[in-house]
PDB file of C-alpha atoms and ligand atoms in Angstrom:
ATOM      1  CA  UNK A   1      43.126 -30.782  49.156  1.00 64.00           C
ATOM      2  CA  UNK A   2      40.127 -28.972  50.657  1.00 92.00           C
ATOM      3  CA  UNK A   3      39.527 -27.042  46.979  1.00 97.00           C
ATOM      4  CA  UNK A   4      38.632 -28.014  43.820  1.00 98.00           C
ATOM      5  CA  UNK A   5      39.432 -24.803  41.494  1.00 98.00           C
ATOM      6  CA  UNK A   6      42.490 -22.066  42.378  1.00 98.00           C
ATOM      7  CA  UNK A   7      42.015 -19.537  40.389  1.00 98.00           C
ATOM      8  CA  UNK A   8      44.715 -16.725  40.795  1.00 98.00           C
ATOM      9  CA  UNK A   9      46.017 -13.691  40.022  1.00 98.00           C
ATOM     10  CA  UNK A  10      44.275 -13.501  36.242  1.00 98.00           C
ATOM     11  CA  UNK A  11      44.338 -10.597  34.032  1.00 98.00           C
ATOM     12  CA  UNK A  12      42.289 -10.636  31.191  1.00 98.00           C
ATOM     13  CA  UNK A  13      41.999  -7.832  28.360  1.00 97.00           C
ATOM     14  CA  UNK A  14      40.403  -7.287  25.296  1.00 96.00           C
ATOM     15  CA  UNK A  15      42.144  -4.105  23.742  1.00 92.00           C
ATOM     16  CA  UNK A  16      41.960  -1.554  25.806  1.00 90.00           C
ATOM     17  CA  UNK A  17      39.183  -3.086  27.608  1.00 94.00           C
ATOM     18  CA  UNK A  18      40.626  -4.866  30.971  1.00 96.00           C
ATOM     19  CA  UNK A  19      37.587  -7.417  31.704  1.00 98.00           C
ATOM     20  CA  UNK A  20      39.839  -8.874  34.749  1.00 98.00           C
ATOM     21  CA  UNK A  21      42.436  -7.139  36.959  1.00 98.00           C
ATOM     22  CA  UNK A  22      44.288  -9.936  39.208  1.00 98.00           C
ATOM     23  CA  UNK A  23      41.460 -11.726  40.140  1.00 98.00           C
ATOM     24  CA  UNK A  24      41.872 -14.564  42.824  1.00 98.00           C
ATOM     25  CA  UNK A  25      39.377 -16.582  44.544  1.00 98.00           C
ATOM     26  CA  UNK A  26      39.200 -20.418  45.591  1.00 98.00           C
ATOM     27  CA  UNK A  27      36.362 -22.749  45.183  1.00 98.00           C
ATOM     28  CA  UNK A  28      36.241 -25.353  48.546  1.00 98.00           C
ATOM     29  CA  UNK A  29      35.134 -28.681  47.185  1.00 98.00           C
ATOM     30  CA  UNK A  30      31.598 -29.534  47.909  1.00 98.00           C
ATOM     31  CA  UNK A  31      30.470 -25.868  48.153  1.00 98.00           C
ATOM     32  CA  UNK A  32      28.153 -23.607  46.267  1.00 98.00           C
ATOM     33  CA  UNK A  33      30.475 -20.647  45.992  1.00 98.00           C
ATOM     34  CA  UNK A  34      28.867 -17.552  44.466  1.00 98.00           C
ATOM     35  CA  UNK A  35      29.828 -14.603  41.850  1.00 98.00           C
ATOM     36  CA  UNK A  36      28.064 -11.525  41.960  1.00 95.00           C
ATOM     37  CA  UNK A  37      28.254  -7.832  40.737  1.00 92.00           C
ATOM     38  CA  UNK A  38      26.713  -5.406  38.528  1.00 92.00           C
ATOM     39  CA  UNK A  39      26.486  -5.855  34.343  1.00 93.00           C
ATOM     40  CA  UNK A  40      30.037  -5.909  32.575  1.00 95.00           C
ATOM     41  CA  UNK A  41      31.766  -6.613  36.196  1.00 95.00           C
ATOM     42  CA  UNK A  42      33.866  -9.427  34.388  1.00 97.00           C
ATOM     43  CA  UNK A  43      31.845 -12.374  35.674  1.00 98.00           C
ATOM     44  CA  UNK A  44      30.919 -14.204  32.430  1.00 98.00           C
ATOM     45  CA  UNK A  45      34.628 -13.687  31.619  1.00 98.00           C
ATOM     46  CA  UNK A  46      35.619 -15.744  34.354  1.00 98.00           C
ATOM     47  CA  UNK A  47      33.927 -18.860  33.441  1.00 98.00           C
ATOM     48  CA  UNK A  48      35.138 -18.071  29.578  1.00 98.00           C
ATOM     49  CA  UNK A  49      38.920 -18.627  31.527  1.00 98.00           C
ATOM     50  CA  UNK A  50      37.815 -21.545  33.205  1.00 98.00           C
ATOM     51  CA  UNK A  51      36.554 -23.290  30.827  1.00 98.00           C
ATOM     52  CA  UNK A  52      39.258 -22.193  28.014  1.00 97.00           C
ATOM     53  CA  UNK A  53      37.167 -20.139  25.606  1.00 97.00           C
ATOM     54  CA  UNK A  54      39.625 -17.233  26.591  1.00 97.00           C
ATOM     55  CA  UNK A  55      43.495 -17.331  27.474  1.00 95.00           C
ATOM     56  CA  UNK A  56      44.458 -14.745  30.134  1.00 97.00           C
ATOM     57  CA  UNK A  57      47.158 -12.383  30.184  1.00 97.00           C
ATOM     58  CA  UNK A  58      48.138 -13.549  33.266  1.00 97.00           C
ATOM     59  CA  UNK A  59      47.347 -15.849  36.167  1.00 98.00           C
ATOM     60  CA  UNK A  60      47.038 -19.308  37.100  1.00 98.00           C
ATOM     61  CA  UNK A  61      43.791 -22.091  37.498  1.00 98.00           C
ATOM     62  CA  UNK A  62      44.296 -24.937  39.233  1.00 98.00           C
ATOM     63  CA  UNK A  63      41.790 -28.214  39.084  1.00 98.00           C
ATOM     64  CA  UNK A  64      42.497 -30.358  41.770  1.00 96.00           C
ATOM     65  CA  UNK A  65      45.909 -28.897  41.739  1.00 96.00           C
ATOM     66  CA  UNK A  66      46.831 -29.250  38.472  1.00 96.00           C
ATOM     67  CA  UNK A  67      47.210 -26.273  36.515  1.00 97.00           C
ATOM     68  CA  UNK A  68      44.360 -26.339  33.469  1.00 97.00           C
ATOM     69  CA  UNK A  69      45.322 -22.808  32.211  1.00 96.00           C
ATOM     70  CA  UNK A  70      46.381 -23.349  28.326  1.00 94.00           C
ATOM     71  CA  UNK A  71      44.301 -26.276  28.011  1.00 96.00           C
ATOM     72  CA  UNK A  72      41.908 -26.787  25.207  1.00 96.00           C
ATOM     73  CA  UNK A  73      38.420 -26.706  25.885  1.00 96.00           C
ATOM     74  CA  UNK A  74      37.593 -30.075  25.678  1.00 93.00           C
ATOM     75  CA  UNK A  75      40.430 -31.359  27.865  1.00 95.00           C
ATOM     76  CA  UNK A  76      39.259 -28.937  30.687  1.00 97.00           C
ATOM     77  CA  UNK A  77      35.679 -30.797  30.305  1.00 94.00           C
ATOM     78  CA  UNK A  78      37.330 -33.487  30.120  1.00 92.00           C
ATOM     79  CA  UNK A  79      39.063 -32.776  33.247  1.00 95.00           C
ATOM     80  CA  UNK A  80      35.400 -32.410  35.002  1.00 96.00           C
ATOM     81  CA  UNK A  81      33.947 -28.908  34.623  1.00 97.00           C
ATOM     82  CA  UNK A  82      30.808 -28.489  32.665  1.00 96.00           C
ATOM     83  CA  UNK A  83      29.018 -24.871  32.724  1.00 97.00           C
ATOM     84  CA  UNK A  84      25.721 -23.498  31.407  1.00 96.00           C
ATOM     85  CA  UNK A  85      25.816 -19.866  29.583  1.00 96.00           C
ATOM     86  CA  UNK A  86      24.132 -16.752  29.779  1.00 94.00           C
ATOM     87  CA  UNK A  87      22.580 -17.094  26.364  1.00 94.00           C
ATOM     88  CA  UNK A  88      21.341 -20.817  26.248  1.00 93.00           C
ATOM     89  CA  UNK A  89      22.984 -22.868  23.681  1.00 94.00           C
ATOM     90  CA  UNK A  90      20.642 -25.726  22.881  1.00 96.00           C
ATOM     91  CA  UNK A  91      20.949 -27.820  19.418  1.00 94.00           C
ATOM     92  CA  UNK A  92      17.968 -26.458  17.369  1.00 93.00           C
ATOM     93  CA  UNK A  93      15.952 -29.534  16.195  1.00 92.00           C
ATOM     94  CA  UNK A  94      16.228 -31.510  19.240  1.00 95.00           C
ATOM     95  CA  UNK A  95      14.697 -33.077  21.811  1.00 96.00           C
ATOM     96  CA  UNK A  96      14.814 -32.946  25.288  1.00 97.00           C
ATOM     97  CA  UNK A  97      15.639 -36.696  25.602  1.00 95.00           C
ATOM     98  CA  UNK A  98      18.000 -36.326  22.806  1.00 93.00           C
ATOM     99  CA  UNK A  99      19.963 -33.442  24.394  1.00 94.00           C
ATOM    100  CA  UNK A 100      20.020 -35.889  27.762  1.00 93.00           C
ATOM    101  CA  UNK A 101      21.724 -38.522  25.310  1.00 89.00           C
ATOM    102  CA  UNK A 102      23.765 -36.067  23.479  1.00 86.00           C
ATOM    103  CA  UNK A 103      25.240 -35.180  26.580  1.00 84.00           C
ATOM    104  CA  UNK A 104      26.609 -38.297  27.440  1.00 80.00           C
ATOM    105  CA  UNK A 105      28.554 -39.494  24.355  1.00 68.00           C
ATOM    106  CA  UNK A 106      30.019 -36.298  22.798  1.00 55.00           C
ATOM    107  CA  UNK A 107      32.143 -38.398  20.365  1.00 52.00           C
ATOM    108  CA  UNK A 108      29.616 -40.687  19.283  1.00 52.00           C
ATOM    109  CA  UNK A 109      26.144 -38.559  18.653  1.00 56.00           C
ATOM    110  CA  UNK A 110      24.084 -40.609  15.765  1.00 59.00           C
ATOM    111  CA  UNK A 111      24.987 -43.878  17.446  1.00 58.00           C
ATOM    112  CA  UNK A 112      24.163 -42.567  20.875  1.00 56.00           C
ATOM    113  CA  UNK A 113      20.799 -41.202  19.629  1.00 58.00           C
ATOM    114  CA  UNK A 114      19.864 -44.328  17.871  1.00 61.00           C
ATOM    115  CA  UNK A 115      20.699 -47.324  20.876  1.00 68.00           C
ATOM    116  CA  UNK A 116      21.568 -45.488  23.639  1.00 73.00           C
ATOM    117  CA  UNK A 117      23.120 -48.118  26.453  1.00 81.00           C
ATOM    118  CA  UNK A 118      21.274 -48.872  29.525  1.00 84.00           C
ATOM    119  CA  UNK A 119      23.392 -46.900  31.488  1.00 84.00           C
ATOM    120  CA  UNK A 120      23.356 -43.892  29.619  1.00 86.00           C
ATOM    121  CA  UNK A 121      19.347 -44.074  29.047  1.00 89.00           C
ATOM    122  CA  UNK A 122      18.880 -44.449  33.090  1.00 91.00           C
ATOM    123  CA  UNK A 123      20.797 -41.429  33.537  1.00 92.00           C
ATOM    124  CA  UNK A 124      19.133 -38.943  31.070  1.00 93.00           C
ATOM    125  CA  UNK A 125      16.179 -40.749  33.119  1.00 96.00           C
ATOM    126  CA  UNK A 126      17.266 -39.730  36.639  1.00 96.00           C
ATOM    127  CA  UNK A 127      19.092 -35.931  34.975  1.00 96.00           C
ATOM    128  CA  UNK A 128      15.558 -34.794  33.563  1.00 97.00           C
ATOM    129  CA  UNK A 129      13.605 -36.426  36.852  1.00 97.00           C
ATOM    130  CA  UNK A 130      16.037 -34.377  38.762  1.00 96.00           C
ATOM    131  CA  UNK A 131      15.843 -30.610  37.132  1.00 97.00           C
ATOM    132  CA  UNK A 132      11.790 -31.354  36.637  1.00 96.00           C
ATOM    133  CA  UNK A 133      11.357 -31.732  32.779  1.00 97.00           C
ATOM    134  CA  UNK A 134      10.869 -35.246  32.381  1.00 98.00           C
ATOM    135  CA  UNK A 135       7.384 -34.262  31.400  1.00 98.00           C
ATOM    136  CA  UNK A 136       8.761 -32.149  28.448  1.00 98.00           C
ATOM    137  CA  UNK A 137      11.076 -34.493  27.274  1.00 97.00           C
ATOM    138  CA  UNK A 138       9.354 -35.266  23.737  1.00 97.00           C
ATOM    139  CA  UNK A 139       9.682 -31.328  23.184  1.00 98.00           C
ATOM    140  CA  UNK A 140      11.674 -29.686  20.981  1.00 98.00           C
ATOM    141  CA  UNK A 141      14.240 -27.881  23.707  1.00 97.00           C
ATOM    142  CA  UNK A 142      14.555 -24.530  22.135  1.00 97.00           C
ATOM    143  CA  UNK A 143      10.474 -24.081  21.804  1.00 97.00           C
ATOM    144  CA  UNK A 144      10.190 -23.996  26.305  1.00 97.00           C
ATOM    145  CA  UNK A 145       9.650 -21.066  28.040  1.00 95.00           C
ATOM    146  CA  UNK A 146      13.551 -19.714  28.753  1.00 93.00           C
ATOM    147  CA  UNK A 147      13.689 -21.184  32.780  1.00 94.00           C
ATOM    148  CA  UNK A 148      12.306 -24.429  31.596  1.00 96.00           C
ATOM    149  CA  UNK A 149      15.722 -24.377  28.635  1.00 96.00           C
ATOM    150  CA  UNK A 150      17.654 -23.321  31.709  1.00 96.00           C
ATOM    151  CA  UNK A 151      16.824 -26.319  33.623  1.00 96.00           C
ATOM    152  CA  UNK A 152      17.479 -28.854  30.238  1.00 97.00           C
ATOM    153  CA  UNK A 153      20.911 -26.671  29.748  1.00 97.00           C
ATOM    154  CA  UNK A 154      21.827 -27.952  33.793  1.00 97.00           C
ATOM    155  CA  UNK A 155      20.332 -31.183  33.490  1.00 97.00           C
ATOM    156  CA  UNK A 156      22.861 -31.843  30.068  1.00 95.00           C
ATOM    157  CA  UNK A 157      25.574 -30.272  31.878  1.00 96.00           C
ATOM    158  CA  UNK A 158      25.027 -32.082  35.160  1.00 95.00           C
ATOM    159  CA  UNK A 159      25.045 -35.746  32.776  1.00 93.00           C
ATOM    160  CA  UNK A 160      28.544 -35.113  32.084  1.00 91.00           C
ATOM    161  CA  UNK A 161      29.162 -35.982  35.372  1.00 92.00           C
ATOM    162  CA  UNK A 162      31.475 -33.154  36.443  1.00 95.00           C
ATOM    163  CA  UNK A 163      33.869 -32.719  39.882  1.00 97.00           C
ATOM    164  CA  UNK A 164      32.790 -28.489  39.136  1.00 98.00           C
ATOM    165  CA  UNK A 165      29.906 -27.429  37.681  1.00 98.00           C
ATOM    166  CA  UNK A 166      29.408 -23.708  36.704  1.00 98.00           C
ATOM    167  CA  UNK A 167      26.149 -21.831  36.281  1.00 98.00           C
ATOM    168  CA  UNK A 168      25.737 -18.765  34.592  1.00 97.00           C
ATOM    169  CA  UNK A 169      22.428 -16.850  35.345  1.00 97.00           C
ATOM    170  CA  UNK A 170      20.587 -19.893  35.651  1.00 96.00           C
ATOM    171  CA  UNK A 171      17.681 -18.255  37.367  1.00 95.00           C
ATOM    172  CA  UNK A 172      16.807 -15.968  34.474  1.00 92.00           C
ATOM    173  CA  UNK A 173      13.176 -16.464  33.110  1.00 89.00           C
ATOM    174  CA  UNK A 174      12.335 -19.069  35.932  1.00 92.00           C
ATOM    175  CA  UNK A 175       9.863 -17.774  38.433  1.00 93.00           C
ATOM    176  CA  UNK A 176       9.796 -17.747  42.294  1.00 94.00           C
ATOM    177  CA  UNK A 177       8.798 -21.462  42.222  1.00 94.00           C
ATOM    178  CA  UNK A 178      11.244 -22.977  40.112  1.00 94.00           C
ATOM    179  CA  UNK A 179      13.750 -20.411  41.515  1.00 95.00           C
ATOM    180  CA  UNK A 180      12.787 -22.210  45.023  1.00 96.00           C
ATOM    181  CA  UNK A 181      13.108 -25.839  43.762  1.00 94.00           C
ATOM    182  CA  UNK A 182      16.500 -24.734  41.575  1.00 95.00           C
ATOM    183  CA  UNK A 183      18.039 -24.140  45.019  1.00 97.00           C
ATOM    184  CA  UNK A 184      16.598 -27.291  46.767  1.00 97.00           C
ATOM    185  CA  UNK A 185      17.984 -29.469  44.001  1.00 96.00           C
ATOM    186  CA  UNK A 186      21.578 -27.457  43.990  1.00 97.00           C
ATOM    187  CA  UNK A 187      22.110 -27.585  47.123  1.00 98.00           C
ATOM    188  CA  UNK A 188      21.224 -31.437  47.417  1.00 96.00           C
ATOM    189  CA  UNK A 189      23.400 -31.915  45.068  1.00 97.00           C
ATOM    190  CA  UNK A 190      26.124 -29.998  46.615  1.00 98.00           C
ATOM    191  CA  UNK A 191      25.458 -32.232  49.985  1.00 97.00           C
ATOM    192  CA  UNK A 192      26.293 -34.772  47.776  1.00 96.00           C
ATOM    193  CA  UNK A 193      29.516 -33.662  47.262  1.00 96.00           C
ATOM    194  CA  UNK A 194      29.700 -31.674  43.860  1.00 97.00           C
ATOM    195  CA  UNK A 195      31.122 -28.247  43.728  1.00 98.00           C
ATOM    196  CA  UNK A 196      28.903 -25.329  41.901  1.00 98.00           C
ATOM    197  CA  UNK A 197      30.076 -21.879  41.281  1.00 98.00           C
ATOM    198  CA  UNK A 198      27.078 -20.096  40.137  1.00 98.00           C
ATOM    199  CA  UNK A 199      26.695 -16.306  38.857  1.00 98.00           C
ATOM    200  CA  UNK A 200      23.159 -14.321  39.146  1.00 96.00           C
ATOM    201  CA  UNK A 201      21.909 -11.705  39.359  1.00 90.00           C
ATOM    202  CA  UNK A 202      19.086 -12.384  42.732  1.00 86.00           C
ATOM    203  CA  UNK A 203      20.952 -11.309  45.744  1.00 85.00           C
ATOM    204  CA  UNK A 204      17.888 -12.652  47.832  1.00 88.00           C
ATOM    205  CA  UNK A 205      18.098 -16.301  45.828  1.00 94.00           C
ATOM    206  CA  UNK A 206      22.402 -15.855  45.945  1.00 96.00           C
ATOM    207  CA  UNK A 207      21.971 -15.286  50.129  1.00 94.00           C
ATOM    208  CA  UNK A 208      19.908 -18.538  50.831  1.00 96.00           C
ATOM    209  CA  UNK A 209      21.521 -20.661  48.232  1.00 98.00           C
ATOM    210  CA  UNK A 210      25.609 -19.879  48.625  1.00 98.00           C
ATOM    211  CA  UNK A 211      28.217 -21.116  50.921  1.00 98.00           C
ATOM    212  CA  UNK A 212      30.380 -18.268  49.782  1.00 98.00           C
ATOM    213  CA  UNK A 213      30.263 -15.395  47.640  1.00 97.00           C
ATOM    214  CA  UNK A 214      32.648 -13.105  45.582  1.00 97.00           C
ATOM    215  CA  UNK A 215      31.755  -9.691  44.325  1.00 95.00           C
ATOM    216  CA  UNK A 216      33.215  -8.523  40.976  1.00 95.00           C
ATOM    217  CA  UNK A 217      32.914  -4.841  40.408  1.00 94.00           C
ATOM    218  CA  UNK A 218      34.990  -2.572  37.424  1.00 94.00           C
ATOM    219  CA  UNK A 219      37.252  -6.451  36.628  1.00 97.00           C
ATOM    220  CA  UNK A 220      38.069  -6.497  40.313  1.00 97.00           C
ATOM    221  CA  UNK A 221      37.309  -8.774  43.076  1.00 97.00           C
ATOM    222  CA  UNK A 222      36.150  -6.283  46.187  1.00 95.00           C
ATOM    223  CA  UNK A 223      34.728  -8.532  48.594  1.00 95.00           C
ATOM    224  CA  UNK A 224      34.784 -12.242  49.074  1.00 96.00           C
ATOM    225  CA  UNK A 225      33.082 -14.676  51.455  1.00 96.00           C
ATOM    226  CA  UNK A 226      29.750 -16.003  53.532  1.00 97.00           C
ATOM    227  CA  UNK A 227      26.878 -14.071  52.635  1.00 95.00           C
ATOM    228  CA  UNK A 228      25.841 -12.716  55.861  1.00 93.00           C
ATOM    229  CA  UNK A 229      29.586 -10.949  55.883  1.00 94.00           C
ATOM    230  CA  UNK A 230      29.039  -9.682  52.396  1.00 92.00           C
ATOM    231  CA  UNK A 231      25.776  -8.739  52.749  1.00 88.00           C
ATOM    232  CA  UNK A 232      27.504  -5.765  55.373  1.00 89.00           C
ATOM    233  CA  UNK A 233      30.805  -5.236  53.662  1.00 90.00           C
ATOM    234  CA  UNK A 234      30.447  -1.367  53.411  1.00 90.00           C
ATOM    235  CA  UNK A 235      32.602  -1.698  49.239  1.00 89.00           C
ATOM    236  CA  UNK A 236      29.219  -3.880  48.331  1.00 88.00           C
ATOM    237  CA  UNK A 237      26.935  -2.212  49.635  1.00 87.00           C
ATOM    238  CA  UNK A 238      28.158   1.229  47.488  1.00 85.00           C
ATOM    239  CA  UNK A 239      28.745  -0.942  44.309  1.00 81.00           C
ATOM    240  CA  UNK A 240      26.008  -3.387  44.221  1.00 69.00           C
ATOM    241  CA  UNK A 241      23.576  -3.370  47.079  1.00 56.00           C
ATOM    242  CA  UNK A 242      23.328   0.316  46.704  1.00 58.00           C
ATOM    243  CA  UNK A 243      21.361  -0.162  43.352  1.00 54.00           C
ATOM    244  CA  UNK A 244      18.423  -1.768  44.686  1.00 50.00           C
ATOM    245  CA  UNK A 245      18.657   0.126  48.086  1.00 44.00           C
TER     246      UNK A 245
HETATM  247  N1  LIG B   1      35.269 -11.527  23.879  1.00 82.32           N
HETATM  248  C1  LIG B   1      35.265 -10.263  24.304  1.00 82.32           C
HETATM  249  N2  LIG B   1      35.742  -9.261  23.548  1.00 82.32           N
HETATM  250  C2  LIG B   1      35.738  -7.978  23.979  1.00 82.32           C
HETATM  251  N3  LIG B   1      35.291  -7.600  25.183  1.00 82.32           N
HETATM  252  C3  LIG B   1      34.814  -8.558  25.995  1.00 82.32           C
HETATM  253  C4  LIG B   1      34.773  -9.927  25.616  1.00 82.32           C
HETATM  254  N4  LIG B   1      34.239 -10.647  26.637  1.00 82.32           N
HETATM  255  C5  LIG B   1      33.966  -9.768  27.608  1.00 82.32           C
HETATM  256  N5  LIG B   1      34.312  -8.517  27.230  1.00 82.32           N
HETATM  257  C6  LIG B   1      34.173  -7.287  28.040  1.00 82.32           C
HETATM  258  O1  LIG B   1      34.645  -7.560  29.337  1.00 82.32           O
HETATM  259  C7  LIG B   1      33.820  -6.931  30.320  1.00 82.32           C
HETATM  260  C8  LIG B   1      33.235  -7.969  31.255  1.00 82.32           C
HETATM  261  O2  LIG B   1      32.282  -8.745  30.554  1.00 82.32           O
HETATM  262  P1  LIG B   1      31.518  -9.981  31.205  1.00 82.32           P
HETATM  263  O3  LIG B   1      30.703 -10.599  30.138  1.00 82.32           O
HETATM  264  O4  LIG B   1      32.494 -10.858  31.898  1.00 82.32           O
HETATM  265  O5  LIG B   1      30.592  -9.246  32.285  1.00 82.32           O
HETATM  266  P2  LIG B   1      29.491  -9.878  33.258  1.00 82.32           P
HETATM  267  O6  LIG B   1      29.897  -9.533  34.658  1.00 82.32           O
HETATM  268  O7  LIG B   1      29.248 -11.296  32.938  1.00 82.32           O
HETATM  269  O8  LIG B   1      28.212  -8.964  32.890  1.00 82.32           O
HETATM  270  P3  LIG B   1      26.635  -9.344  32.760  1.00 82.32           P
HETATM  271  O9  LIG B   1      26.092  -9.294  34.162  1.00 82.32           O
HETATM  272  O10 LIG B   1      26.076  -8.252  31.924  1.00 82.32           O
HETATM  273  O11 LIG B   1      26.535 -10.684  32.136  1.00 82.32           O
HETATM  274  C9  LIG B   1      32.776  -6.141  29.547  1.00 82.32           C
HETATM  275  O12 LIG B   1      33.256  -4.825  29.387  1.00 82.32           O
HETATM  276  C10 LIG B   1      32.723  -6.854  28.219  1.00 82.32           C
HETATM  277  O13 LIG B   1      32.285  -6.015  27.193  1.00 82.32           O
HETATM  278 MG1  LIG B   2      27.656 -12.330  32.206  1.00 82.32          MG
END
């Protein structure tokens, strides 16, 4: 099977509010596959039925081919998809190390924090080497500037070793250069064979990072694949584009 996620034919409401309206897209294993659109298009919402926090009217997601819709949360992470979120959630009085450790052994967190195995040390190791904030990692993670919490919210997700990892507005409050090394390190680890689906905001960064893209506008999907087709696709350009044009 050439994709990891199926996600089809969801409709999500909140009251009257309909956040999603038969949204389907795939994700092709070993891709970064992007989600774009302006403020309130429903993007957010799709992670939150991905990853379980919200259960859809109506659809299906597949993992691998088996249907994860209905799960719990934790199964579905279970499963192998982590995520990051819009407003960072980092534990308040700890470390960067400790959130690296943390990360790891979810069911066992003093112990963990206290004699953490070989293993699990040489892989906060190589997690914080990787996102650039091994030099922070006596800090308390909530006091960093916002991009560098961005990169300690990837680096725990990343430790959980998932098959799909998804990003949401990850570039927020990182500049140009950390933007530039964000996308190096994504898409090496993409070469390597992990599957990203990323929402932001950038349409320069999304266009040199992004094997694919999907545009949400209004809880609709209006235009889906490579950038350089998107990037023309006249229903983007009037929704989207057209604001910074
Ligand atoms: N839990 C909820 N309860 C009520 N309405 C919600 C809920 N979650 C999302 N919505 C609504 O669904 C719509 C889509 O929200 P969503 O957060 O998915 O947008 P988004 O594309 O991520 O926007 P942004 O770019 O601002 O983050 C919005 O109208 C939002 O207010
Ligand atoms: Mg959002």
């Amino acid at each position: 099977m050439a994709n990891v996620l199926e996600f089809h034919g969801v409709d999500q409401s909140f009251g009257g509010i309909k956040a999603l309206t038969d949204v389907s897209f795939d994700i092709p294993k070993a891709c970064i596959t992007g989600i774009i659109g302006p403020n309130g298009a429903g993007k957010t919402t799709i992670f939150n039925v991905i990853t379980g926090a919200y259960r859809p009217d109506r659809g299906s997601v597949q993992l691998n081919g088996q249907e994860i819709l209905g799960l719990a949360p934790y199964r579905i992470a279970r499963a192998g998809i982590s995520r990051t979120f819009q407003n960072i959630r980092l534990f308040a009085s700890m470390t960067v190390w400790e959130h690296m450790l943390l990360s790891q052994a979810p069911r066992t967190p003093m112990l963990s924090r206290i004699l953490p195995s070989r293993a699990v040390a040489e892989r906060g190791e190589r997690m914080m080497e990787l996102f650039g904030i091994s030099a922070v990692r006596d800090r308390i993670a909530v006091s960093l500037p916002y991009g560098v919490q961005r990169k300690v919210e990837m680096a725990r997700a990343y430790a959980m070793e998932p098959k799909l990892l998804l990003l949401d507005e990850p570039v927020a409050g990182m500049n140009h250069d950390e933007a530039e090394d964000l996308r190096q390190t994504l898409q090496g680890l993409r070469d390597k064979g992990l599957s990203i689906l990323i929402i932001e905001h950038d349409m320069r960064f999304m266009m040199n990072l992004c094997d694919e893209m999907h545009v949400m506008n209004y809880g609709r999907k209006i235009a889906g694949g490579r950038p350089a087709e998107i990037q023309r696709d006249p229903a983007v350009i009037a929704a989207y584009l057209g604001e910074d044009a």
